[in-house]
Amino acid sequence: MYPRVILKGTLFKKSQQKRRTSPCNYKERYFVLNTQDLTYSERRPGKKPIQKGCIELCRIKCVEIVRSDVPIPCEFKYPFQVVYDSYYLYIFAPDNDSRLKWVRALKEETKHNSLSLTYHPDFWGDGRWRCCGQAEKLAPGCSEYYPTGTASKKPLPPTPETQPRLSSSEQKIVVALKNFSSVEETDIPLHKGEEYVVIDSSEPNWWTVRDKDGNVGMVPCMYITEKLLNNIEKYEWYNKDITRTEAEELLMNENKEGAFMVRDSRQAGVYTVSVFTKAPGSNGEKNPRVKHYKIRETMSEGIQFYLAEKYLFSTIPELINYHQYNAAGLITRLRHCVSRDTGNSPRTKEIASEKWEVDPEDLTFGEELGCGQFGVVLEGYWRGNKVAIKTVRKDSMSDEDFKEEAKIMMKLAHPKLVKLYGVCMQHSPICLIFEFLENGCLMDFLRAKKGSFKQEDLLGMCLDVSEAMAYLESSNFIHRDLAARNCLVSEKYEVKVSDFGMTRIVLDDLYISSEGSKFAMKWSPPEVINYTRFSSKSDVWSFGVLMWEVYSEGRLPYEYRSNSEVIASLNAGDRLLQPRLCPETVYQLMQWCWKEKPEDRPSFALLLHQLASLADL
Ligand code: ADP
């Protein structure tokens, strides 16, 4: 009986390295799969094809997609592998569809062979397997091999030796948002809520995934969401293997409002946030006490996490970061993380504080520069540096918060951020010691030099601020009060961002609360005005207003309108108008910053990129 042809078509193959020195090259071949073998031939126009290879199907041990990020130097970019005897043949298909057809057909034809139990999902290169790093070409595979692509035959459960060695952090897992029924032969169905391992995500709309039974096929990306693995072990606030009682003990010892940690809940796979508070309880609760909040999950738009109220986040670190700034239903915001490992040895604390405490003996106080929100600002000297000394009235902030915030602010260092050198607690009022910037506050500078700016000056100012903000964004730090009045101008006319984090150390409700008279309503997005919901994306809105201030040369936004009129016009979809000096491209960026929904606004990283490319023109 003649063998029946199953599939045929042009593919590329990587030629076998027979000799070590032979270069690795890619050849176009015409492949034919029939019920007996897989052959490939060279086809030349007008000539008879020459068969270049033939692999009997009974010798094939593994057929699988190659998951790799190495650039593929031939026209066809979708690799799969055929492992037979001890050879690896790499074949490249023109698209994912075609690759899947070949892999499926080959698997189907070889599924009864005595197959490998494991395989290498990536290429061999530079003397090692790229997937597992093993330096022996014949080293056993590092991933479990599924010999069949159809549900009709489930793979055998792996034996302990053949457990996939790919760690979960290397695997991308997705969860189905909806049910999906296969339309084409190369698809597999999706069942809402089930997890799938991503095998190939190079296609923008259709990914190749493997379900729990080992079936491989394509699914529409719209129907799945990435399960961001909550790699939380690296975070200081996470305490692995700590009991509720131990957590309570540590937090009570710390005795600080908002001291918190994340720990494993008794229920496997669930986490709990434990937080210390001195706030009075409602029904005779102990005071002070530790409250425990379970981190809950919901599946409405992919897996999302939340705590007390439904403020949803796709990862636990994002959720914690948010609640470090916003109580949002918790008894207090998460202020100081407590970790069992860092310990609270008095010695470490002492050393840390030495670095940020400035000795008043080293300070020389000079003339008054201006009057700030929290007190007078003086010029001065500290260890030979000209500095700005910001005094803070004692009643305007809590001592404890102040130290913690100042420590965080000191850790932030970027050429476009005004450097905080240290704080002086031994002086009354308390002082913050900042780098001195000769040309003072940006808003005053813009007004004073009105009419003299070139386009590149204005764009350069926005670019400077976006650099600082992209840095704060990447440090998970929210400014909360970005505006031209809170930026300063250096001797070389660079703009630097100042006052970052200051709103977190003041107790002044007029400043913090959206109803307060000092609240920067005209720089705030709707979610801050309505729910005090700060984020890097609320900073992005403020940055849009700052760009507007720059291009208006220091005008006040919505100058003749009251706060309530501004809210009404924002709700109606109106935005600040395009300043006369502002090019269309920049105004488009401003409007992007003022999108109603925070998630529709660009990140600072993106804004920086856009502004930089405008500056290059
Ligand atoms: P606050 O933010 O507390 O309201 P400001 O930062 O507005 O205070 O400070 C008041 C004034 O002091 C500013 O307008 C500016 O002229 C001056 N000033 C503040 N910080 C510096 C600094 N680092 N270098 C030079 N001048 C400064």
XYZ file of C-alpha atoms and ligand atoms in Angstrom:
644
model
C 0.000 0.000 0.000
C 1.273 3.440 -0.893
C 1.768 5.843 1.936
C -0.901 8.542 2.098
C 0.258 12.171 1.992
C -0.878 14.108 5.053
C 0.730 17.520 4.680
C 3.100 19.204 2.310
C 4.544 22.636 1.883
C 7.570 24.867 1.839
C 9.326 25.413 5.138
C 12.821 26.327 6.209
C 15.110 24.009 8.073
C 18.236 24.631 10.042
C 20.861 22.348 8.697
C 22.356 19.855 11.042
C 25.752 20.693 12.306
C 27.634 17.683 11.128
C 30.981 19.258 11.671
C 31.524 21.600 14.555
C 32.938 24.278 12.320
C 30.161 24.304 9.770
C 28.105 27.495 9.934
C 24.541 27.309 11.034
C 22.446 27.994 7.966
C 18.853 27.925 6.953
C 17.640 26.205 3.829
C 14.320 26.413 2.076
C 12.937 22.913 1.581
C 9.782 21.311 0.350
C 8.477 19.070 3.125
C 6.131 16.164 2.665
C 4.621 14.281 5.571
C 3.056 10.988 4.723
C 1.945 8.037 6.813
C 5.459 6.570 6.761
C 7.993 9.346 6.766
C 8.837 13.001 6.669
C 10.893 13.951 3.631
C 12.345 17.206 2.455
C 13.721 18.147 -0.912
C 15.359 20.986 -2.705
C 13.240 22.438 -5.481
C 14.888 24.353 -8.248
C 12.895 26.072 -10.953
C 12.652 23.927 -14.050
C 14.532 21.021 -12.504
C 13.615 17.801 -10.807
C 13.435 18.119 -7.001
C 16.346 16.496 -5.158
C 15.462 14.715 -1.973
C 17.742 15.924 0.804
C 16.427 13.991 3.752
C 13.985 11.382 4.917
C 13.010 10.612 8.501
C 10.991 7.514 9.147
C 8.143 8.364 11.485
C 8.887 5.426 13.785
C 12.197 7.089 14.743
C 10.579 10.334 15.892
C 10.524 10.817 19.651
C 9.293 14.350 20.020
C 7.615 17.045 17.940
C 7.096 20.352 19.646
C 7.052 24.108 19.185
C 10.329 25.844 20.043
C 9.726 28.661 22.458
C 12.608 31.058 22.053
C 13.462 34.706 21.927
C 16.531 34.327 19.736
C 16.207 36.257 16.507
C 15.615 33.922 13.589
C 17.694 34.867 10.576
C 15.435 33.376 7.925
C 12.200 34.475 6.382
C 10.050 32.016 8.335
C 9.936 32.829 12.021
C 7.899 30.032 13.630
C 10.171 27.211 14.759
C 9.307 23.683 15.776
C 11.484 20.692 16.451
C 11.505 17.099 15.356
C 13.663 14.946 17.590
C 14.593 11.560 16.174
C 17.270 9.109 17.333
C 19.638 11.590 18.918
C 19.195 14.334 16.312
C 17.373 17.591 16.509
C 15.837 18.928 13.339
C 14.595 22.504 13.542
C 11.944 23.514 11.055
C 10.575 27.015 10.532
C 7.028 27.721 9.442
C 5.802 30.962 7.860
C 3.141 31.567 10.506
C 1.768 30.143 13.691
C -1.164 28.533 11.951
C 1.033 26.566 9.648
C 3.401 25.616 12.455
C 0.561 24.293 14.544
C -0.786 22.264 11.638
C 2.578 20.595 11.157
C 3.132 19.954 14.850
C -0.343 18.509 15.252
C -0.081 16.275 12.237
C 3.349 15.009 13.207
C 2.264 14.387 16.771
C -0.786 12.519 15.593
C 1.337 10.262 13.399
C 3.955 9.597 16.064
C 1.893 9.411 19.235
C 2.266 5.643 19.540
C 6.047 5.676 19.283
C 8.017 5.135 22.407
C 8.417 8.798 23.010
C 10.586 11.051 25.095
C 9.107 12.015 28.395
C 10.876 15.311 28.344
C 12.225 17.760 25.773
C 13.997 21.109 25.490
C 11.609 23.948 24.705
C 14.385 26.316 23.559
C 17.375 26.039 21.222
C 20.861 24.836 21.880
C 23.306 27.716 21.567
C 26.701 28.867 22.824
C 27.428 25.447 24.226
C 24.318 25.078 26.361
C 20.604 24.517 26.248
C 19.060 27.962 26.425
C 16.056 26.680 28.376
C 17.832 24.990 31.245
C 21.492 25.873 30.875
C 22.648 22.256 30.677
C 25.944 22.113 28.806
C 25.573 18.619 27.399
C 23.828 18.407 24.057
C 22.350 15.041 24.935
C 21.241 16.177 28.400
C 17.693 15.093 29.202
C 14.942 17.550 28.393
C 13.833 20.024 31.006
C 10.139 20.212 30.157
C 7.458 17.601 30.175
C 6.577 16.326 26.720
C 2.964 15.936 25.701
C 2.878 13.428 22.871
C -0.659 14.192 21.853
C -2.415 17.315 20.899
C -5.955 16.025 21.173
C -8.097 15.436 24.213
C -8.739 11.854 23.156
C -5.607 10.649 24.822
C -4.524 12.285 28.006
C -0.815 12.211 28.758
C 0.374 10.002 31.532
C 0.898 11.822 34.785
C 4.567 12.718 35.071
C 6.745 10.581 37.269
C 8.727 12.473 39.914
C 11.893 12.450 37.772
C 10.109 13.921 34.827
C 8.382 16.802 36.556
C 8.862 19.863 34.405
C 11.880 21.689 35.586
C 10.691 24.950 34.175
C 10.001 27.049 37.231
C 6.654 28.748 37.446
C 8.302 32.138 37.080
C 9.499 31.189 33.614
C 6.062 30.077 32.522
C 3.454 32.540 31.515
C 0.067 31.475 32.768
C -3.163 32.909 31.475
C -6.702 32.573 32.688
C -9.741 32.371 30.412
C -12.082 35.304 30.823
C -14.873 33.703 28.780
C -15.713 30.413 27.184
C -14.479 30.016 23.652
C -15.329 27.226 21.201
C -12.788 26.314 18.590
C -13.563 27.625 15.147
C -10.664 26.130 13.265
C -8.759 22.935 13.586
C -5.786 24.718 15.118
C -7.795 26.285 17.964
C -8.550 24.815 21.341
C -11.581 25.679 23.456
C -11.351 27.919 26.507
C -13.269 27.388 29.714
C -13.861 30.470 31.817
C -11.664 30.605 34.901
C -9.321 27.795 33.826
C -5.581 28.274 33.566
C -3.488 27.717 30.430
C 0.258 27.711 29.888
C 1.412 30.053 27.139
C 3.571 28.347 24.558
C 3.837 31.102 22.032
C 2.841 34.717 22.430
C 4.543 36.199 19.398
C 1.283 36.714 17.535
C -0.551 39.867 18.517
C -4.094 38.468 18.557
C -3.832 34.694 18.820
C -1.648 32.932 21.326
C -0.751 29.284 21.423
C -1.509 27.771 24.806
C -1.636 24.385 26.489
C -4.576 23.364 28.637
C -4.459 21.202 31.748
C -4.860 18.042 29.678
C -1.918 18.841 27.468
C -3.887 19.982 24.441
C -2.107 22.658 22.498
C -3.807 25.146 20.239
C -4.523 28.739 19.508
C -6.877 30.979 21.433
C -7.906 34.602 20.938
C -6.011 36.981 23.239
C -9.193 38.930 23.910
C -10.526 35.947 25.832
C -7.588 35.471 28.154
C -5.759 37.479 30.742
C -2.305 37.032 32.041
C -2.109 35.664 35.533
C 0.563 37.891 36.940
C 2.406 35.705 39.331
C 2.494 37.454 42.612
C 6.151 37.162 43.159
C 5.890 38.774 46.551
C 8.725 37.090 48.360
C 11.142 39.844 47.455
C 9.091 42.500 49.201
C 10.080 43.685 52.625
C 6.473 43.688 53.762
C 6.014 39.982 53.100
C 6.656 37.591 55.964
C 6.600 34.004 54.886
C 5.564 31.319 57.368
C 4.531 33.634 60.131
C 1.531 32.863 62.271
C -1.228 35.269 63.173
C -0.031 35.361 66.787
C 3.585 36.033 65.829
C 2.452 38.769 63.444
C 0.392 40.398 66.192
C 3.306 40.238 68.575
C 5.723 41.877 66.126
C 3.281 44.607 65.194
C 2.325 45.334 68.822
C 6.023 45.617 69.683
C 6.521 48.057 66.835
C 3.678 50.122 68.366
C 3.359 52.471 65.399
C 0.159 53.570 63.739
C -0.098 51.829 60.364
C 2.649 49.277 61.029
C 1.794 46.370 58.753
C 2.884 43.154 57.099
C 1.578 40.683 54.549
C 1.540 37.060 55.628
C 0.179 33.735 54.466
C -3.314 33.151 55.611
C -4.258 29.807 57.125
C -6.143 29.102 53.924
C -3.580 27.915 51.349
C -2.778 30.376 48.580
C -4.459 33.263 50.367
C -2.662 36.238 51.899
C -3.559 38.452 54.807
C -2.588 42.015 55.591
C -2.116 42.597 59.314
C -2.078 46.200 60.463
C -1.569 47.896 63.808
C -3.770 50.769 64.900
C -4.424 52.955 67.903
C -7.657 54.251 66.434
C -10.629 53.796 68.744
C -12.665 50.724 67.877
C -16.426 50.762 67.518
C -17.621 47.952 69.747
C -15.273 47.657 72.662
C -12.325 46.415 70.586
C -8.957 46.321 72.242
C -6.939 49.478 71.785
C -4.253 49.478 70.427
C -4.875 46.391 68.343
C -3.950 44.519 65.172
C -6.542 44.154 62.450
C -6.330 41.450 59.791
C -7.643 41.835 56.263
C -7.737 38.945 53.861
C -6.610 39.785 50.317
C -9.590 38.841 48.203
C -9.726 37.871 44.561
C -12.320 38.549 41.911
C -12.584 37.340 38.343
C -14.557 40.134 36.692
C -11.766 41.424 34.433
C -9.075 38.821 34.847
C -7.863 38.017 38.319
C -7.887 41.091 40.464
C -7.125 41.619 44.110
C -8.707 43.854 46.705
C -8.855 44.478 50.435
C -11.611 46.149 52.407
C -13.383 47.949 49.596
C -13.442 47.060 45.962
C -10.387 48.933 44.766
C -9.081 46.345 42.335
C -5.492 45.628 41.319
C -3.958 43.014 39.088
C -1.129 42.215 41.487
C -0.658 42.173 45.247
C 2.338 44.552 45.145
C 0.177 47.103 43.312
C -2.551 46.683 45.894
C -0.117 47.189 48.772
C 1.428 50.173 47.060
C -2.008 51.746 46.680
C -2.934 51.226 50.325
C 0.377 52.687 51.413
C -1.070 55.947 50.145
C -4.780 55.428 50.648
C -6.638 53.907 53.586
C -9.631 53.277 51.310
C -11.669 51.247 53.783
C -8.821 50.076 56.005
C -8.584 51.350 59.561
C -5.453 53.265 58.562
C -3.219 53.414 55.506
C -0.274 51.012 55.484
C 2.462 53.243 56.814
C 5.446 51.249 58.044
C 6.195 47.787 56.927
C 7.442 45.442 59.607
C 9.521 42.482 58.684
C 10.724 39.703 60.915
C 14.047 39.518 59.120
C 15.112 43.149 59.143
C 14.649 42.986 62.899
C 14.289 46.102 64.887
C 17.594 46.135 66.568
C 18.114 49.570 68.079
C 21.603 49.626 66.594
C 20.413 49.440 62.976
C 17.917 52.183 63.633
C 20.543 54.387 65.145
C 22.905 53.994 62.219
C 20.150 54.688 59.763
C 19.091 57.829 61.533
C 22.640 59.136 61.771
C 22.738 59.377 58.016
C 19.698 61.516 57.614
C 19.834 63.618 60.755
C 21.609 66.893 60.229
C 23.402 68.337 63.223
C 22.262 71.951 63.820
C 25.909 72.792 64.533
C 26.677 72.146 60.845
C 23.969 74.532 59.666
C 24.248 78.252 58.995
C 20.948 80.063 58.615
C 20.754 82.908 56.087
C 18.094 85.147 54.613
C 14.466 84.340 54.114
C 13.706 83.071 50.613
C 9.988 82.919 50.904
C 7.137 81.555 52.849
C 5.976 78.039 52.124
C 2.926 76.013 53.025
C 4.416 74.740 56.231
C 6.676 77.540 57.348
C 9.438 79.903 56.319
C 12.099 78.918 53.763
C 15.582 80.249 54.450
C 18.788 80.086 52.534
C 21.774 78.678 54.355
C 24.904 76.576 54.281
C 25.499 73.002 55.265
C 28.946 71.436 55.033
C 30.041 73.933 52.398
C 26.912 73.559 50.251
C 24.464 76.329 49.673
C 21.112 74.948 50.828
C 17.480 75.884 51.210
C 16.221 75.268 54.728
C 12.529 74.604 54.903
C 11.166 75.038 58.374
C 8.134 73.105 59.392
C 5.847 74.169 62.167
C 5.715 71.375 64.707
C 1.950 71.382 64.843
C 1.679 70.790 61.102
C 2.949 67.236 61.102
C 3.394 64.164 63.216
C 6.917 63.470 64.349
C 6.807 59.806 63.558
C 5.419 60.189 60.043
C 7.849 62.944 59.375
C 10.899 60.780 60.040
C 9.581 57.896 57.981
C 8.671 60.079 55.029
C 11.922 61.995 55.157
C 13.804 58.712 55.051
C 11.933 57.658 51.918
C 12.431 61.063 50.323
C 16.142 60.884 50.993
C 16.441 57.582 49.241
C 15.095 59.103 46.047
C 17.883 60.499 43.949
C 17.624 61.839 40.417
C 19.297 64.798 38.701
C 15.869 66.306 38.045
C 14.623 65.958 41.614
C 15.533 68.563 44.211
C 17.822 66.671 46.555
C 16.886 66.366 50.182
C 20.130 66.332 52.164
C 18.621 65.587 55.534
C 16.434 66.747 58.350
C 17.218 68.526 61.522
C 15.033 67.257 64.317
C 16.979 68.858 67.132
C 16.035 72.319 65.984
C 12.688 73.936 66.595
C 10.950 74.297 64.241
C 12.059 71.100 62.507
C 13.991 71.787 59.283
C 14.356 69.993 55.987
C 17.625 70.709 54.204
C 17.374 70.837 50.396
C 19.724 71.461 47.523
C 19.617 75.183 46.633
C 18.323 76.210 43.226
C 19.324 79.697 42.168
C 16.399 80.574 39.945
C 13.686 79.727 42.468
C 10.203 78.506 41.862
C 9.175 77.613 38.279
C 5.880 79.465 38.411
C 7.558 82.754 39.386
C 10.318 82.130 36.853
C 7.810 81.650 34.011
C 5.985 84.836 34.918
C 9.172 86.861 35.334
C 10.615 85.843 31.974
C 7.325 85.842 30.076
C 7.760 86.565 26.368
C 11.410 85.523 26.251
C 11.041 81.753 25.937
C 11.806 79.840 22.775
C 9.843 76.709 21.892
C 12.781 74.513 22.846
C 12.962 76.158 26.299
C 9.326 75.355 27.014
C 9.604 71.802 25.736
C 12.860 71.352 27.678
C 11.107 72.300 30.933
C 8.382 69.717 30.356
C 11.005 67.160 29.451
C 12.959 67.815 32.687
C 9.851 67.332 34.784
C 8.846 64.194 32.894
C 12.299 62.707 33.567
C 11.949 63.233 37.296
C 8.401 61.929 37.263
C 9.300 58.827 35.248
C 11.871 58.131 37.927
C 9.333 58.601 40.744
C 6.881 56.403 38.850
C 9.461 53.648 38.532
C 10.192 53.980 42.254
C 6.474 53.562 42.997
C 6.431 56.974 44.555
C 3.466 59.286 44.100
C 4.149 63.017 44.226
C 0.553 64.076 44.958
C 1.131 67.784 44.460
C 2.858 68.265 41.136
C 2.500 71.838 39.858
C 4.767 74.593 38.550
C 4.820 76.160 42.026
C 6.435 72.966 43.322
C 9.242 72.882 40.780
C 12.429 74.890 40.983
C 14.843 76.247 38.388
C 18.597 75.789 38.632
C 21.396 78.137 37.673
C 21.644 76.314 34.324
C 17.888 76.675 33.817
C 17.145 73.046 34.433
C 13.799 72.409 36.039
C 13.733 70.110 39.059
C 10.787 68.659 40.869
C 10.448 69.530 44.531
C 8.095 68.891 47.429
C 7.549 65.266 46.489
C 5.860 63.438 49.299
C 5.308 66.543 51.380
C 1.551 66.080 51.421
C 2.090 62.817 53.227
C 3.780 64.390 56.181
C 1.382 67.175 56.880
C -1.487 66.807 59.243
C -3.174 69.862 57.802
C -6.569 68.719 56.582
C -7.062 71.897 54.597
C -4.262 70.655 52.417
C -5.016 66.960 52.199
C -8.776 66.835 52.029
C -10.390 67.671 48.711
C -12.746 69.969 50.618
C -9.847 71.876 52.178
C -9.021 75.376 50.997
C -5.372 74.547 50.254
C -6.191 71.459 48.247
C -4.845 71.788 44.712
C -8.180 71.120 43.036
C -7.224 72.625 39.706
C -4.321 70.194 39.366
C -6.299 67.133 40.472
C -8.064 64.491 38.400
C -11.667 63.413 39.043
C -10.735 60.294 41.031
C -8.725 62.384 43.493
C -11.435 65.027 43.800
C -14.152 62.420 44.289
C -12.432 59.592 46.138
C -8.970 60.891 47.150
C -7.566 58.118 45.016
C -3.940 59.009 44.352
C -1.726 57.103 41.939
C 1.054 57.759 39.451
C -1.754 58.318 36.964
C -3.160 61.119 39.129
C 0.322 62.654 38.977
C 0.066 62.325 35.184
C -3.067 64.495 35.183
C -1.247 67.126 37.276
C 1.661 66.943 34.854
C -0.719 67.820 32.022
C -1.755 70.927 33.978
C 1.920 71.717 34.632
C 2.649 71.525 30.890
C -0.242 73.925 30.387
C 1.277 76.302 32.972
C 4.610 76.139 31.155
C 3.119 76.897 27.732
C 0.964 79.668 29.250
C 4.103 81.142 30.823
C 2.877 80.879 34.384
C -0.821 81.648 34.063
C -3.126 80.165 36.645
C -5.229 77.347 35.230
C -8.966 78.120 35.078
C -8.035 81.559 36.384
C -11.445 83.124 36.745
C -13.358 80.045 37.737
C -14.229 78.698 41.164
C -13.447 75.127 42.157
C -17.070 74.049 41.772
C -17.285 75.591 38.307
C -14.135 73.705 37.330
C -15.569 70.409 38.584
C -18.758 71.001 36.611
C -16.869 71.757 33.409
C -14.566 68.736 33.841
C -17.609 66.539 34.352
C -19.037 67.951 31.151
C -15.860 66.797 29.393
C -14.307 70.255 28.991
C -10.580 70.681 29.420
C -8.092 73.564 29.605
C -7.743 75.273 26.230
C -4.673 75.113 24.037
C -2.269 77.890 25.072
C -1.180 80.253 22.279
C 2.437 79.071 22.412
C 1.563 75.396 22.564
C 2.025 73.285 19.400
C -0.704 70.801 18.507
C 1.544 67.804 19.296
C 2.139 68.977 22.846
C -1.516 69.848 23.362
C -2.403 66.311 22.316
C -0.138 65.013 25.076
C -1.857 67.312 27.606
C -5.247 66.023 26.539
C -3.993 62.478 26.908
C -3.005 63.280 30.506
C -6.536 64.541 31.133
C -8.376 61.385 30.165
C -11.250 60.708 32.526
C -10.115 57.194 33.400
C -6.649 56.898 34.977
C -5.874 53.760 32.961
C -6.400 55.667 29.706
C -3.670 58.147 30.581
C -0.084 57.516 29.482
C 2.619 56.556 31.934
C 5.440 58.978 32.629
C 7.808 56.612 30.884
C 5.733 57.020 27.735
C 5.356 60.784 28.154
C 9.095 61.098 28.559
C 9.596 59.120 25.380
C 7.094 61.250 23.456
C 8.528 64.533 24.686
C 12.063 63.389 23.951
C 11.131 62.524 20.399
C 9.468 65.930 19.961
C 12.609 67.591 21.297
C 14.744 65.789 18.735
C 12.774 67.223 15.828
P 6.197 75.146 50.186
O 6.284 74.103 49.147
O 6.427 74.702 51.553
O 4.978 75.970 50.041
P 8.007 76.510 48.635
O 8.748 75.382 48.105
O 6.992 77.182 47.773
O 7.390 76.125 49.966
O 9.059 77.578 49.102
C 8.797 78.965 49.188
C 9.821 79.717 48.364
O 11.139 79.424 48.808
C 9.780 79.327 46.914
O 8.921 80.135 46.188
C 11.222 79.505 46.452
O 11.412 80.800 45.983
C 12.018 79.294 47.720
N 12.647 77.958 47.708
C 12.121 76.822 48.178
N 12.974 75.802 48.023
C 14.065 76.282 47.435
C 15.300 75.726 46.996
N 15.552 74.433 47.150
N 16.199 76.512 46.405
C 15.932 77.824 46.245
N 14.803 78.407 46.620
C 13.871 77.677 47.222
